[in-house]
mmCIF file of C-alpha atoms (C1' of nucleotides) in Angstrom:
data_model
loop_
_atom_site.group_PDB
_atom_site.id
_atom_site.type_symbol
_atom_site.label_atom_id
_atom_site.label_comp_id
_atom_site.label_asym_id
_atom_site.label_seq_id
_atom_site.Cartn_x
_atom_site.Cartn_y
_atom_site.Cartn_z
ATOM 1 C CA UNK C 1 162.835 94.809 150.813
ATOM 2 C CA UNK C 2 162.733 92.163 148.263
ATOM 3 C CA UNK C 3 159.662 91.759 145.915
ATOM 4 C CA UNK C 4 158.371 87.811 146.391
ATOM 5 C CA UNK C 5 159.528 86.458 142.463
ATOM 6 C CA UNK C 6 157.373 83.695 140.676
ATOM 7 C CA UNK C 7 159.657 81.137 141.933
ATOM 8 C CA UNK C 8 157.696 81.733 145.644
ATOM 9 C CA UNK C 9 154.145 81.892 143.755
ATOM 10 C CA UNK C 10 154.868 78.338 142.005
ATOM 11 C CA UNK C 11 154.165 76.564 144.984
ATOM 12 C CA UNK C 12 151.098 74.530 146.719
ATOM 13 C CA UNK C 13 148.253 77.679 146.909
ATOM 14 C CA UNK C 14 147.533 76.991 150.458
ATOM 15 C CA UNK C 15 150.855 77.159 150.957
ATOM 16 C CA UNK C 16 151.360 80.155 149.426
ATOM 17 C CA UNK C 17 148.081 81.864 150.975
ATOM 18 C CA UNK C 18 149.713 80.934 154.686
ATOM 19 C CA UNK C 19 153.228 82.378 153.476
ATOM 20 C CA UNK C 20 151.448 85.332 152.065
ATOM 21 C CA UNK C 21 150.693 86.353 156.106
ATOM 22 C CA UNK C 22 152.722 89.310 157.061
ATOM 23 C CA UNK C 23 154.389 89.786 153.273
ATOM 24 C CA UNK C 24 153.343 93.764 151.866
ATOM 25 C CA UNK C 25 151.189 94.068 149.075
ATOM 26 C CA UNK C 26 152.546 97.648 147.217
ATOM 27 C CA UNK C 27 150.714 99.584 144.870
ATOM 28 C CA UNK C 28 152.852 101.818 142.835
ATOM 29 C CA UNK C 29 151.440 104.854 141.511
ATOM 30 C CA UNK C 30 154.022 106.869 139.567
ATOM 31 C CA UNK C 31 156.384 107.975 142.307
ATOM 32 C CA UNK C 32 153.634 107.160 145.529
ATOM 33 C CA UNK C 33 153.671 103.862 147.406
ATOM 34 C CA UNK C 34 150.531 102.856 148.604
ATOM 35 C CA UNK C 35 150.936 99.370 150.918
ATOM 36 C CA UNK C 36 150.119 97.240 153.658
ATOM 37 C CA UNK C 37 150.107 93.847 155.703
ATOM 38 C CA UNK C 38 148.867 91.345 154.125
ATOM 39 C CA UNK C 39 146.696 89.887 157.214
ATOM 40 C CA UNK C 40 144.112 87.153 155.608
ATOM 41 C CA UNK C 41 144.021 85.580 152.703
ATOM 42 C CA UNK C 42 142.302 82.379 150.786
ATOM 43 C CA UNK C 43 143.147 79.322 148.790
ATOM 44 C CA UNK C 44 141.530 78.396 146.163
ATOM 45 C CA UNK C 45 143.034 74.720 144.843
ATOM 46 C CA UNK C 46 141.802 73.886 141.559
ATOM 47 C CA UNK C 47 139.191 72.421 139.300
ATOM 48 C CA UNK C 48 138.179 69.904 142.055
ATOM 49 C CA UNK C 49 137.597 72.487 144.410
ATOM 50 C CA UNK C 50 134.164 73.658 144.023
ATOM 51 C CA UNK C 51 134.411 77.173 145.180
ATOM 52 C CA UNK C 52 136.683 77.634 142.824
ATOM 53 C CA UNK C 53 135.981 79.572 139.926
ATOM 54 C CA UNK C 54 137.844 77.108 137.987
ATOM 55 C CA UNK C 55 136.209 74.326 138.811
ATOM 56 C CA UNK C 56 133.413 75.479 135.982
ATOM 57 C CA UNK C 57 136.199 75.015 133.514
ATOM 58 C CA UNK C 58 138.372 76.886 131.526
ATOM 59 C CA UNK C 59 136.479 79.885 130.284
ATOM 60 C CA UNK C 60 137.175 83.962 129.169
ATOM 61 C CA UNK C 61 137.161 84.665 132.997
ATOM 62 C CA UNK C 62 138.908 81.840 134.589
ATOM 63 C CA UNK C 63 141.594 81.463 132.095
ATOM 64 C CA UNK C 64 143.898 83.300 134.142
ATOM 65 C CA UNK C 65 144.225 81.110 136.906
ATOM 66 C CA UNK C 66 145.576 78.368 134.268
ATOM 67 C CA UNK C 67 148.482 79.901 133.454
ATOM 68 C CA UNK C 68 151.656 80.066 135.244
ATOM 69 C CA UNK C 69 151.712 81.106 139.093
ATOM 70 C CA UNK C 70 152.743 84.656 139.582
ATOM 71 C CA UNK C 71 150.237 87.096 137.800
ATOM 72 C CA UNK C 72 147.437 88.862 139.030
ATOM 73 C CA UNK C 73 143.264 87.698 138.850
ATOM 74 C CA UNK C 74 141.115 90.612 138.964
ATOM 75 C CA UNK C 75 137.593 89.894 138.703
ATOM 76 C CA UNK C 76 134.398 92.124 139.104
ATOM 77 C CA UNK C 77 131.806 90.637 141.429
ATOM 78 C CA UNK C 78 128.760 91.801 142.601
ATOM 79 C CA UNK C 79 127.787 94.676 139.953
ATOM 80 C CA UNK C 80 130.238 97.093 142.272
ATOM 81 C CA UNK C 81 133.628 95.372 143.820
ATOM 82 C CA UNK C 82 136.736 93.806 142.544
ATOM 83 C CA UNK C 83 138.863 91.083 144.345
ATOM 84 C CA UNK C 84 142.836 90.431 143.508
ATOM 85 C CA UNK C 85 144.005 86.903 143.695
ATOM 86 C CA UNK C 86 147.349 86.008 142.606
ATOM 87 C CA UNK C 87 147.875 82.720 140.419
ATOM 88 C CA UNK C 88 149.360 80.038 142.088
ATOM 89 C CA UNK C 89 151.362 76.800 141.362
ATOM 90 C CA UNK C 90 152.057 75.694 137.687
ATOM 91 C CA UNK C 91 150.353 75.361 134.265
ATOM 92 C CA UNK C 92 147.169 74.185 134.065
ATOM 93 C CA UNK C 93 147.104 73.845 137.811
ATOM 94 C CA UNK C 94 143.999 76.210 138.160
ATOM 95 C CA UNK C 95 144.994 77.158 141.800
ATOM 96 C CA UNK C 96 145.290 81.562 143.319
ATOM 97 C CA UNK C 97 145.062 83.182 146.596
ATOM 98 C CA UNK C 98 142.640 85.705 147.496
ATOM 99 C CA UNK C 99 144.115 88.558 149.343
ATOM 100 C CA UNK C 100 141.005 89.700 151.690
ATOM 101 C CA UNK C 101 142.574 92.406 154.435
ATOM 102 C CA UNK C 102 145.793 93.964 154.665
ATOM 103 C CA UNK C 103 147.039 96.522 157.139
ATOM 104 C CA UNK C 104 147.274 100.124 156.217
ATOM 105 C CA UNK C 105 151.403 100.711 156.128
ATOM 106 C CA UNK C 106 152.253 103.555 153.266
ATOM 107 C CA UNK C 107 149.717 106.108 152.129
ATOM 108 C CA UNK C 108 147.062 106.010 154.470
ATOM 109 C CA UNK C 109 145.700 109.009 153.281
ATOM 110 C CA UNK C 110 145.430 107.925 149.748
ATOM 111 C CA UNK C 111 143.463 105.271 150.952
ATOM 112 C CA UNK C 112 140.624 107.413 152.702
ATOM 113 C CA UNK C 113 140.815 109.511 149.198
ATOM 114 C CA UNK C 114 140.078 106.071 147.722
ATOM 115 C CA UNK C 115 137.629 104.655 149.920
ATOM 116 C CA UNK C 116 135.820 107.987 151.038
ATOM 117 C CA UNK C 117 136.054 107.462 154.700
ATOM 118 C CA UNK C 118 138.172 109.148 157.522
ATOM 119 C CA UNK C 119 137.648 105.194 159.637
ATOM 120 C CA UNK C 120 141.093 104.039 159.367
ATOM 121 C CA UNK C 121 139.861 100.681 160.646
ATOM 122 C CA UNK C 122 137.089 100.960 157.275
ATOM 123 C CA UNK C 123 139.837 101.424 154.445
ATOM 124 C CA UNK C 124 141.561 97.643 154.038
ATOM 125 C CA UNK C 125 139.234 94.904 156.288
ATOM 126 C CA UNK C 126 138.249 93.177 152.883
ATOM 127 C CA UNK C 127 138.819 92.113 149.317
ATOM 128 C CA UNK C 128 136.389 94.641 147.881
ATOM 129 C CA UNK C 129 137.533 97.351 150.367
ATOM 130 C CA UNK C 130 141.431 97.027 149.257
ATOM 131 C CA UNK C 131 141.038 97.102 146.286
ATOM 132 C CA UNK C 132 139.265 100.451 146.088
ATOM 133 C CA UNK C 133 141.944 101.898 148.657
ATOM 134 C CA UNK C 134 144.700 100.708 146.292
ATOM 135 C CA UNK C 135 142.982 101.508 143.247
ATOM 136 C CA UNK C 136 142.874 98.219 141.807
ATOM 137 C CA UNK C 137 140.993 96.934 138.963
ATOM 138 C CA UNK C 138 140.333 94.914 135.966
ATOM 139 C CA UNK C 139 143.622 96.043 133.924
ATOM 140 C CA UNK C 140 145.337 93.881 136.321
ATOM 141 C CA UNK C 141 143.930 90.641 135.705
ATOM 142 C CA UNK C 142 146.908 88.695 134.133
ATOM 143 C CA UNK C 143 149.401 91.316 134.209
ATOM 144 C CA UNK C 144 152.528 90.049 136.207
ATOM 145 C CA UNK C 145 153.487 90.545 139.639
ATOM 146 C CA UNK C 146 156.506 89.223 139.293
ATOM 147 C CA UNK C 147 158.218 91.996 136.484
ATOM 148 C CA UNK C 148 160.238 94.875 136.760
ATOM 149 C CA UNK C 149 157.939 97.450 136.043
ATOM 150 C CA UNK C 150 154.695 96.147 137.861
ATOM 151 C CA UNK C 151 152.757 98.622 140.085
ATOM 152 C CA UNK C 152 151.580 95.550 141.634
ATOM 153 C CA UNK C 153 153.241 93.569 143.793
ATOM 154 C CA UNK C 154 154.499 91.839 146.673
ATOM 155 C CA UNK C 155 157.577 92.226 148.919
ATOM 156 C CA UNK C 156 159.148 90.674 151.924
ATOM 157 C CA UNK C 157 160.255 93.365 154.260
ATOM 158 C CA UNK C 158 161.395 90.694 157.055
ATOM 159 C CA UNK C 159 158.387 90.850 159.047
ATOM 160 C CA UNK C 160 158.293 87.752 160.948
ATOM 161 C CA UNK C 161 155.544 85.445 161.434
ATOM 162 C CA UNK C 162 155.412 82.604 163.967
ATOM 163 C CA UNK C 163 153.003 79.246 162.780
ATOM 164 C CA UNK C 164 150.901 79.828 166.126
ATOM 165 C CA UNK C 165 149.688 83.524 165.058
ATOM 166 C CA UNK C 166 148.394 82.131 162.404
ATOM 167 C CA UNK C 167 145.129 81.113 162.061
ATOM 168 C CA UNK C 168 143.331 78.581 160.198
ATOM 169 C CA UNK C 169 139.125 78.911 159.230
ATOM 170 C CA UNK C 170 136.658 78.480 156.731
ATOM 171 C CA UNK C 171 136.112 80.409 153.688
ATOM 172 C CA UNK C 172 133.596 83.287 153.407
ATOM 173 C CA UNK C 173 131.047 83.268 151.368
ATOM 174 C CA UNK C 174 131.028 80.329 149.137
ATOM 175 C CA UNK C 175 128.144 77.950 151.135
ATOM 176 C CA UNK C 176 127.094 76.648 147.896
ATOM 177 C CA UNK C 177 130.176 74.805 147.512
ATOM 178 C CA UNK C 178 128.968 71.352 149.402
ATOM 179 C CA UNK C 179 131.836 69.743 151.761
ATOM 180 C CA UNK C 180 134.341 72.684 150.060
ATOM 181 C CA UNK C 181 132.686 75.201 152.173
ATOM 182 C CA UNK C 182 133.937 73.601 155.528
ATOM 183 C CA UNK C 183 137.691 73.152 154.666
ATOM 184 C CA UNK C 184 139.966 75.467 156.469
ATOM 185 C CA UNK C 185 141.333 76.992 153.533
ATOM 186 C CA UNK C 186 141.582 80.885 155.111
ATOM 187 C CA UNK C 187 144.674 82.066 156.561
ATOM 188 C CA UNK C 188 144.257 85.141 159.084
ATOM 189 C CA UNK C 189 146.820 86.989 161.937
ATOM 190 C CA UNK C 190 144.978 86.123 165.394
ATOM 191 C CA UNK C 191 144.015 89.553 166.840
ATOM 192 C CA UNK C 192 144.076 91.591 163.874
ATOM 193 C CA UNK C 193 141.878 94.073 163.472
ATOM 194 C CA UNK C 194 141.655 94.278 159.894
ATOM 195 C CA UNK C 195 140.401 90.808 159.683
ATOM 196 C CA UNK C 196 137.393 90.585 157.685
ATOM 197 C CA UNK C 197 135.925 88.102 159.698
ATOM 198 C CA UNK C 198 135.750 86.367 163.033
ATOM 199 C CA UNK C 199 135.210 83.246 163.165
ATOM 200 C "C1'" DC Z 1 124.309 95.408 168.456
ATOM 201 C "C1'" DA Z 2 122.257 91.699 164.644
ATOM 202 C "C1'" DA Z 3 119.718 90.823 160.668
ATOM 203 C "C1'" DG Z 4 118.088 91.991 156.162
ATOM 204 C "C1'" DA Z 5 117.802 94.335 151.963
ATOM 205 C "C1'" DG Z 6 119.554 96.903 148.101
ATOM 206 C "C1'" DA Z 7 123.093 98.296 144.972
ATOM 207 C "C1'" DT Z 8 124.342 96.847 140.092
ATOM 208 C "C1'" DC Z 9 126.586 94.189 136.113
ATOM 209 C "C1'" DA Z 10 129.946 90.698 133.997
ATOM 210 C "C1'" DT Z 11 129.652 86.129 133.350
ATOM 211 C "C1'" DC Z 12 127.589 81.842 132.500
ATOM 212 C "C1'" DT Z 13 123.104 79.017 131.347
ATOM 213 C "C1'" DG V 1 117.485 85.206 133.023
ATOM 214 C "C1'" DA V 2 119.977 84.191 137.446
ATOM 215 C "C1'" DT V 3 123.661 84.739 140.359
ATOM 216 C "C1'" DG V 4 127.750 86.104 143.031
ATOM 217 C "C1'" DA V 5 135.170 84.617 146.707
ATOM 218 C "C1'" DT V 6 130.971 92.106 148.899
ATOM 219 C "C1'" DC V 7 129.769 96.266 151.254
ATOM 220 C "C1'" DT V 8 126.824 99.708 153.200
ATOM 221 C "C1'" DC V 9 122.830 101.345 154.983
ATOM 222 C "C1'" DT V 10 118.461 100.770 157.404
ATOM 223 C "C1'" DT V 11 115.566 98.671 160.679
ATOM 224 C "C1'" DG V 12 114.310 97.022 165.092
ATOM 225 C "C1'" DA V 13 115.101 95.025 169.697
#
DNA sequence: CAAGAGATCATCT
DNA sequence: GATGATCTCTTGA
């Protein structure tokens, strides 16, 4: 049961983002828990990476990912949906993980509250979708994950992972990114069935 | 089923 | 003024 500390977030992001398998993403609200598996993620590696937000340069929204690994990027995307990434690596080493599916653990119920759907399979099997179960939104962006009294964060609870359930496969959604949109950069647990997307 | 459109707005040009 | 690290609903085979 220990929370993953900014030492662990420091590190390469796709190493991070493969790491990140099978850790629990919790969502404290007030005395609730509402958490689950984190079962895909994505790497996003910097300014030279051209799916990358940060590869536009350092503006009002990207900012975030320049600072130290360890705190939270919210952005709003698509007029309706947010998506959490968490900053990776060091100082002006524009690098985060997107979180894109967990599995349900604590506080199912909340979640269909959330979400407005009974389909358990519906209420975590993508970035928009867990972040509306977990009620997650702009006021996290670059808030830590790392601090004592976060309602965001990230634990360990010993769940272990072997290299070969992991699987490797391209990004979603970013096909205007030129030879960045082939590079196997999205981490998923074969067989899940909260995995956004097949591939 | 698969494919396509619509929702809806912060951010960047 | 255009677009997007998405999701849901509708259409049609």
């Amino acid at each position: 049961m220990s929370k993953l500390t900014s030492q662990f977030f420091q590190q390469k992001a796709s190493l991070v983002a493969k790491s990140l398998i099978g850790k629990v993403l919790v969502r404290r609200v007030g005395k609730n828990k509402i958490s689950g598996i984190i079962v895909e993620t994505e790497a996003y590696i910097g300014s030279h990476d051209l799916a990358c937000h940060a590869s536009k340069g350092k503006t009002e929204r990207t900012k975030v990912m320049f600072e130290k690994g360890g705190i939270w990027y919210v952005y709003f995307i698509y007029g309706m949906y947010f998506n959490l990434n968490i900053v990776t690596e060091n100082e002006n080493c524009p690098t985060a993980v997107l979180i894109r599916s967990i599995e349900p653990l604590e506080g199912a119920e909340e979640m269909k509250k959330n979400r407005k759907t009974d389909n358990f399979f519906n209420l975590t099997s993508g970035p928009g979708k867990l972040c509306q179960a977990l009620k997650i939104d702009k006021s996290f962006n670059a808030t830590s994950a790392t601090s004592k009294n976060t309602e965001l964060y990230i634990e360990d609870r010993g769940i272990k992972i072997s290299p070969r359930e992991i699987e490797k496969a391209k990004r979603i959604g970013i096909d205007y990114s030129g030879i960045w949109k082939d590079k196997l950069l999205r981490f998923y647990l074969k067989g899940n069935p909260f995995v956004s997307k097949k591939d």
